JSON list of C-alpha atoms in Angstrom, two decimals:
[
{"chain": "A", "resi": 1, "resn": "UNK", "atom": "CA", "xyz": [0.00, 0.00, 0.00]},
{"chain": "A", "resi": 2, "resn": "UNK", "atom": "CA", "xyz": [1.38, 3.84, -0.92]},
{"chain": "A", "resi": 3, "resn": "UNK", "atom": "CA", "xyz": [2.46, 5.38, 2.12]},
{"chain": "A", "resi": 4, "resn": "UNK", "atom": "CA", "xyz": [-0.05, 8.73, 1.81]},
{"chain": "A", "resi": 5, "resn": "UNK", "atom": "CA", "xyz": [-0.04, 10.64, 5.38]},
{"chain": "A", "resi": 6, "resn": "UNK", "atom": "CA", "xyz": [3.07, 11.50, 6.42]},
{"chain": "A", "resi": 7, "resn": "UNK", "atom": "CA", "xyz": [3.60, 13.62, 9.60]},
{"chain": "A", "resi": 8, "resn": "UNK", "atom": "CA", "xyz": [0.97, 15.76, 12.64]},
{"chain": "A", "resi": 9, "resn": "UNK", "atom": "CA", "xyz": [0.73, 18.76, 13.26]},
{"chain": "A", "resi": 10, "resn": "UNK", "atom": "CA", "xyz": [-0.21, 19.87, 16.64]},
{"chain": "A", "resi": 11, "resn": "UNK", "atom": "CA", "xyz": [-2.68, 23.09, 17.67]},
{"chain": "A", "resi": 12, "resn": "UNK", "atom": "CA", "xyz": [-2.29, 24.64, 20.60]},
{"chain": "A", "resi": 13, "resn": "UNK", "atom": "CA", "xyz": [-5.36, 26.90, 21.52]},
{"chain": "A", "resi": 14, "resn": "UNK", "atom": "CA", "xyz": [-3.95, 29.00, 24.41]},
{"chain": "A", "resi": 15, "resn": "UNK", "atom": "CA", "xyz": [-4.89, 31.89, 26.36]},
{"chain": "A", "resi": 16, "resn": "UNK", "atom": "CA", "xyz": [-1.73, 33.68, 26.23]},
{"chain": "A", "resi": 17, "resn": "UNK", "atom": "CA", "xyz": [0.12, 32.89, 22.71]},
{"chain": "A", "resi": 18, "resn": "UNK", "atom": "CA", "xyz": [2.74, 34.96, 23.03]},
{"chain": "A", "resi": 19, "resn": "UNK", "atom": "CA", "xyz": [3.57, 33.48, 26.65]},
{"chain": "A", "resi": 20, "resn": "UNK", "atom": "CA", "xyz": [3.15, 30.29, 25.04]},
{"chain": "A", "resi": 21, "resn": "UNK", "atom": "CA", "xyz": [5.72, 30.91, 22.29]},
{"chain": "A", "resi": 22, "resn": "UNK", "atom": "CA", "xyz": [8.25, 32.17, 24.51]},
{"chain": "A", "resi": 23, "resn": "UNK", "atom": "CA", "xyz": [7.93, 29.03, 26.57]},
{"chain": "A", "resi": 24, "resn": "UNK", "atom": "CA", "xyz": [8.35, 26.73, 23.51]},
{"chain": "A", "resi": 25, "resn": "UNK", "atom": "CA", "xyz": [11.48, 28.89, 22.69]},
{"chain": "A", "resi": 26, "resn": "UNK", "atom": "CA", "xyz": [13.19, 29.18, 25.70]},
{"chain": "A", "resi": 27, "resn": "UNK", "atom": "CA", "xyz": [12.66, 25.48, 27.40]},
{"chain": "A", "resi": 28, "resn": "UNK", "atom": "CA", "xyz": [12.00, 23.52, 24.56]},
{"chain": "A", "resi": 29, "resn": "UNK", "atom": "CA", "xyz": [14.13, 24.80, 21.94]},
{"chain": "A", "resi": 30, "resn": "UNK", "atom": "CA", "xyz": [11.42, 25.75, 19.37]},
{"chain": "A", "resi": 31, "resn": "UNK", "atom": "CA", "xyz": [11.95, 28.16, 16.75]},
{"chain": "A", "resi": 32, "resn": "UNK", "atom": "CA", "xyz": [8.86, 30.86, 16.54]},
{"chain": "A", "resi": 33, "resn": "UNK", "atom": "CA", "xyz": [7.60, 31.90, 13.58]},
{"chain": "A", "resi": 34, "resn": "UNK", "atom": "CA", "xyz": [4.19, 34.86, 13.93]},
{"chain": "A", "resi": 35, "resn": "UNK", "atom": "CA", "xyz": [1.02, 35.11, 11.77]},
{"chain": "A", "resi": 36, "resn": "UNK", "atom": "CA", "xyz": [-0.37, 38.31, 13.91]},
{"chain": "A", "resi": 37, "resn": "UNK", "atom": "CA", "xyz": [-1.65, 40.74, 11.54]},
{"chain": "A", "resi": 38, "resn": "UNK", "atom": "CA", "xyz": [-3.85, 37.74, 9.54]},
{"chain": "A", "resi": 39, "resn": "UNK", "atom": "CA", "xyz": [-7.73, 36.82, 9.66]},
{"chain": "A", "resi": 40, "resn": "UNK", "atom": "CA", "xyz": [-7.16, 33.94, 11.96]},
{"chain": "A", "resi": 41, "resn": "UNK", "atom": "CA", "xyz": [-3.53, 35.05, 14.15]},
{"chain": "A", "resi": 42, "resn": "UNK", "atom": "CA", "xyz": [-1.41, 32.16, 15.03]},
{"chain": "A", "resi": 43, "resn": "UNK", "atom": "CA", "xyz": [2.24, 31.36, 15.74]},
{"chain": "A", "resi": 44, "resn": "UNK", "atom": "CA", "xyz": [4.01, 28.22, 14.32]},
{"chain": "A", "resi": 45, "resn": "UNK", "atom": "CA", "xyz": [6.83, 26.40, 16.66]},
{"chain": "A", "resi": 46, "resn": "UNK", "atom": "CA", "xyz": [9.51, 24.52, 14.97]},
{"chain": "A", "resi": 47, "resn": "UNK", "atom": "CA", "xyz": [12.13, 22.07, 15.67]},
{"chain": "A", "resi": 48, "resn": "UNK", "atom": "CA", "xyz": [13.20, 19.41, 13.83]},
{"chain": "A", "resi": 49, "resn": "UNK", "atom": "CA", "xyz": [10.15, 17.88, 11.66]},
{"chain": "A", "resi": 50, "resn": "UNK", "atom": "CA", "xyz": [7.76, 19.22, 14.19]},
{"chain": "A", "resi": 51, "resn": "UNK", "atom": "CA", "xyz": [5.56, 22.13, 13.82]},
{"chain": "A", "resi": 52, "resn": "UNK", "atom": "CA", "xyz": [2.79, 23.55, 16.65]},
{"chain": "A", "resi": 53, "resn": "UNK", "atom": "CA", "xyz": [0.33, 26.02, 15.86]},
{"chain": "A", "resi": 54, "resn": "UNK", "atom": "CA", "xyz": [-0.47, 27.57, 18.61]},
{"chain": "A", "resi": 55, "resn": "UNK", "atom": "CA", "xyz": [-3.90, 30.21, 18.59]},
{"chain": "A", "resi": 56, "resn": "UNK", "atom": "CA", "xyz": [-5.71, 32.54, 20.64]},
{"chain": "A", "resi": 57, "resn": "UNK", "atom": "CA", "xyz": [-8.41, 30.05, 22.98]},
{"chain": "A", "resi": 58, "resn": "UNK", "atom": "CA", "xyz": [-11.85, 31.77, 23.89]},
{"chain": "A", "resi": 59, "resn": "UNK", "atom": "CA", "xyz": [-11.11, 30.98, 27.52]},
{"chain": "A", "resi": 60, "resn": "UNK", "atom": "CA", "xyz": [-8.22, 31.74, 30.21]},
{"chain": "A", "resi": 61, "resn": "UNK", "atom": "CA", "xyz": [-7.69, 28.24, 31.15]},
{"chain": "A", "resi": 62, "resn": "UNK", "atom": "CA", "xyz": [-6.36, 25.39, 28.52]},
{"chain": "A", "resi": 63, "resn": "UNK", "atom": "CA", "xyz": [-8.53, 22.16, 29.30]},
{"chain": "A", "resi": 64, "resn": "UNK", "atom": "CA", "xyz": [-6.23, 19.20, 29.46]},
{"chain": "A", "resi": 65, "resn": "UNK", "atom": "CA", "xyz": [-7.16, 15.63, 28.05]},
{"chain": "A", "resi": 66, "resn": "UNK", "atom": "CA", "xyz": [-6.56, 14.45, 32.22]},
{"chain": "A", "resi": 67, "resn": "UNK", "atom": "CA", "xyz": [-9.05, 17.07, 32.73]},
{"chain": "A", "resi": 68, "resn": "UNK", "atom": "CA", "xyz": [-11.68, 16.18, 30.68]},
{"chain": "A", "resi": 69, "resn": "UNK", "atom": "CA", "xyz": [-11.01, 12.81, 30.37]},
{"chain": "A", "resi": 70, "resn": "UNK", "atom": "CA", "xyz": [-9.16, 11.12, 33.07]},
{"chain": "A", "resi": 71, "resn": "UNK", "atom": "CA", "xyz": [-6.66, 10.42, 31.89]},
{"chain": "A", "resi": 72, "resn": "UNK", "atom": "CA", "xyz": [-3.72, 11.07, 28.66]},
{"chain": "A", "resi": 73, "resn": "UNK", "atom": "CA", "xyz": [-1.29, 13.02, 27.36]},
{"chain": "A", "resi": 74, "resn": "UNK", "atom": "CA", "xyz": [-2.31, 15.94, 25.09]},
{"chain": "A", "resi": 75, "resn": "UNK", "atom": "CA", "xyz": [0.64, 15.20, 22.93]},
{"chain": "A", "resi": 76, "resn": "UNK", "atom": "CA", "xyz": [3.14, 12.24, 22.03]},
{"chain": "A", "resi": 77, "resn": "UNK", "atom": "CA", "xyz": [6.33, 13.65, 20.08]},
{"chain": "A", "resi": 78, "resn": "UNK", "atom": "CA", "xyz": [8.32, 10.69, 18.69]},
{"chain": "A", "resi": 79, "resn": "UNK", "atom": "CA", "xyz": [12.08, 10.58, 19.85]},
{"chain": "A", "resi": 80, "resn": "UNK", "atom": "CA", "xyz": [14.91, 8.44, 19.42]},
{"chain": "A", "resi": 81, "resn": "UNK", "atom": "CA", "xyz": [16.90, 9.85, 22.20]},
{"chain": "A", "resi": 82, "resn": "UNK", "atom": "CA", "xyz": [14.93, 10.57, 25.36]},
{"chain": "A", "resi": 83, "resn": "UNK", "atom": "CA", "xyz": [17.12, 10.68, 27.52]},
{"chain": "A", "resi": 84, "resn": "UNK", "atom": "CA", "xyz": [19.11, 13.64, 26.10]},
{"chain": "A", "resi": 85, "resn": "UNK", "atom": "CA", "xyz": [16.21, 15.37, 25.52]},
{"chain": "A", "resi": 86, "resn": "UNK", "atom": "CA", "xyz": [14.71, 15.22, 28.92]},
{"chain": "A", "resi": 87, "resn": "UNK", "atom": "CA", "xyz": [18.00, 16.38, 30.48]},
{"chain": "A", "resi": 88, "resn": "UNK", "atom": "CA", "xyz": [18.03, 19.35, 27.69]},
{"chain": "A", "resi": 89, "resn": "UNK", "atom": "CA", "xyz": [14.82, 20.65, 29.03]},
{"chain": "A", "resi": 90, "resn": "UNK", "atom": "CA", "xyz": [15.55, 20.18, 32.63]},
{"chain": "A", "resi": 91, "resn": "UNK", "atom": "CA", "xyz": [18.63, 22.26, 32.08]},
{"chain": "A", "resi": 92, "resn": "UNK", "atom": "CA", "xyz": [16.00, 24.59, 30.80]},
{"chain": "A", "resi": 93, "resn": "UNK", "atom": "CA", "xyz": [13.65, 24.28, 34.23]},
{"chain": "A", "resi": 94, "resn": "UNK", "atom": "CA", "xyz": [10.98, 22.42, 32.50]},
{"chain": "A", "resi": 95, "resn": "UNK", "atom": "CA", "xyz": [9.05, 20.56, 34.66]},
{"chain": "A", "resi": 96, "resn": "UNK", "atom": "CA", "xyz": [8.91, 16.95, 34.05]},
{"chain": "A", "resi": 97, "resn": "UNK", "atom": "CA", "xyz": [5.92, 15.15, 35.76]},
{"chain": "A", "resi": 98, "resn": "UNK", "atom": "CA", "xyz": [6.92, 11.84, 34.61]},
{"chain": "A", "resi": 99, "resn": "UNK", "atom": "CA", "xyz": [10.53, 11.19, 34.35]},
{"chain": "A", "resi": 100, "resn": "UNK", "atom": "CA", "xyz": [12.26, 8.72, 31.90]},
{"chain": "A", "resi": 101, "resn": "UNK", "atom": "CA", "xyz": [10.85, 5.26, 32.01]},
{"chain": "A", "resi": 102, "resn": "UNK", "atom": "CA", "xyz": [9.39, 2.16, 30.47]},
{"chain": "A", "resi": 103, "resn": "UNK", "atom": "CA", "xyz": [5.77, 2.00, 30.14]},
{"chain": "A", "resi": 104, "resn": "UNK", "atom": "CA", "xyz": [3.33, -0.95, 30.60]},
{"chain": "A", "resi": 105, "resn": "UNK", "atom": "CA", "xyz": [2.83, -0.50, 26.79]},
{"chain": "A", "resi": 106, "resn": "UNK", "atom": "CA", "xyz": [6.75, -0.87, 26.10]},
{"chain": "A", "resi": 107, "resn": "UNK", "atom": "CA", "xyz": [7.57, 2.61, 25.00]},
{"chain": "A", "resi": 108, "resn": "UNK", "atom": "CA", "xyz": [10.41, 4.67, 26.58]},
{"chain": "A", "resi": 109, "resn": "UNK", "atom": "CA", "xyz": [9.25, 8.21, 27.40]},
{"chain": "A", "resi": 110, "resn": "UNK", "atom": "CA", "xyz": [9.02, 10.71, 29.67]},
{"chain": "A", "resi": 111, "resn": "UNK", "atom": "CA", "xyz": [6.53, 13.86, 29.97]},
{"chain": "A", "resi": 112, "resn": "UNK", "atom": "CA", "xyz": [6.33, 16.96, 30.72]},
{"chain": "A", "resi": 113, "resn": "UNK", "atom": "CA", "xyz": [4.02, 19.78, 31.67]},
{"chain": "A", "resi": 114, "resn": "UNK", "atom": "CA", "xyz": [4.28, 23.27, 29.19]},
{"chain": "A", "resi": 115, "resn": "UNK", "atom": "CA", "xyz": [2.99, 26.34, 30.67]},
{"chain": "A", "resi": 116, "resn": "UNK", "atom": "CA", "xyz": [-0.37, 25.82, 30.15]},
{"chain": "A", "resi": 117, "resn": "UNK", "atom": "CA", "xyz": [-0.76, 22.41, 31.88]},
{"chain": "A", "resi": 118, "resn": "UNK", "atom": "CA", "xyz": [-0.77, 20.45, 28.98]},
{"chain": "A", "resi": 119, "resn": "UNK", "atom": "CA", "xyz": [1.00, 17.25, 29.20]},
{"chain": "A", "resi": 120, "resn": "UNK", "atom": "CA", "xyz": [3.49, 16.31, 26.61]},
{"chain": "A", "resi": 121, "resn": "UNK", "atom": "CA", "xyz": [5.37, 12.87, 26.14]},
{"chain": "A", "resi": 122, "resn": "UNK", "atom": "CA", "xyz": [8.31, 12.23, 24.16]},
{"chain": "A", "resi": 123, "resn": "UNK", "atom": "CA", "xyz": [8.70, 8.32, 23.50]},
{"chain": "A", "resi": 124, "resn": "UNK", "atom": "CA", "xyz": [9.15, 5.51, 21.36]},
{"chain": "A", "resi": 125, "resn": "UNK", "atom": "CA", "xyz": [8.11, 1.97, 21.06]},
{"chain": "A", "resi": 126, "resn": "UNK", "atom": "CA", "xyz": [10.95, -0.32, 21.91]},
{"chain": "A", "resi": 127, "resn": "UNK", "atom": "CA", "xyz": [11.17, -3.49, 19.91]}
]
C-alpha cells in the first residue's frame, strides 16, 4: 500500500500565545515563527520535523485531556533519544511530571508539563 499521510501537526489553543511561544522557545528549543496581523492570528513552533500552531483560545484556562477525560497526554512527540532530551529541558527548568521510564505498553518516554498544563510525552516503542 502507498504510504499517503506522512507527519501531525499539533494546535495549541492558548490563552496567552505569546507566553506560550516564549515558553516553547526558551525550554523547549522551538523556533517561533508569527502570523499576527492575519484573519485567523497564530504562531508556528519549529524544531526538527515538528511544527505547533499555537492560537488565541476563547477561555483563560487550557482544558487538558486528564481534565476532561481522566486520563492522557495531550501530545506524544516521537524521539529516538529521550534521555538527552529530557535532560536538555531540565537544564532549561521544565518541569517533568513523569521522568524517563518504560511503560506498561513498552515505550520509553518521559513527559512533561508546558505552561499551560498540557501534558506532553516524548517516546518511542521499543522493539
Amino acid at each position: 500500500m502507498e504510504k499517503i499521510l506522512h507527519s501531525i501537526l499539533a494546535v495549541f489553543p492558548t490563552p496567552n500565545i505569546e507566553e506560550t511561544a516564549k515558553y516553547y522557545n526558551e525550554i523547549m528549543g522551538f523556533r517561533i515563527v508569527k502570523y499576527l496581523d492575519v484573519k485567523e492570528p497564530h504562531i508556528c513552533l519549529y524544531r526538527d520535523n515538528v511544527e505547533i500552531v499555537l492560537t488565541t483560545a476563547n477561555s483563560e484556562k487550557v482544558h487538558t485531556n486528564r481534565e476532561l477525560y481522566g486520563y492522557g497526554e495531550d501530545a506524544y512527540f516521537i524521539t529516538d533519544d529521550q534521555e538527552a532530551l529530557q535532560n536538555e529541558f531540565i537544564s532549561k527548568g521544565a518541569k517533568i511530571v513523569r521522568p524517563l521510564h518504560m511503560t506498561d505498553y513498552n515505550n520509553m518516554e518521559f513527559v512533561l508539563e508546558d505552561i499551560d498544563g498540557r501534558w506532553i510525552a516524548f517516546g518511542m516503542k521499543q522493539k
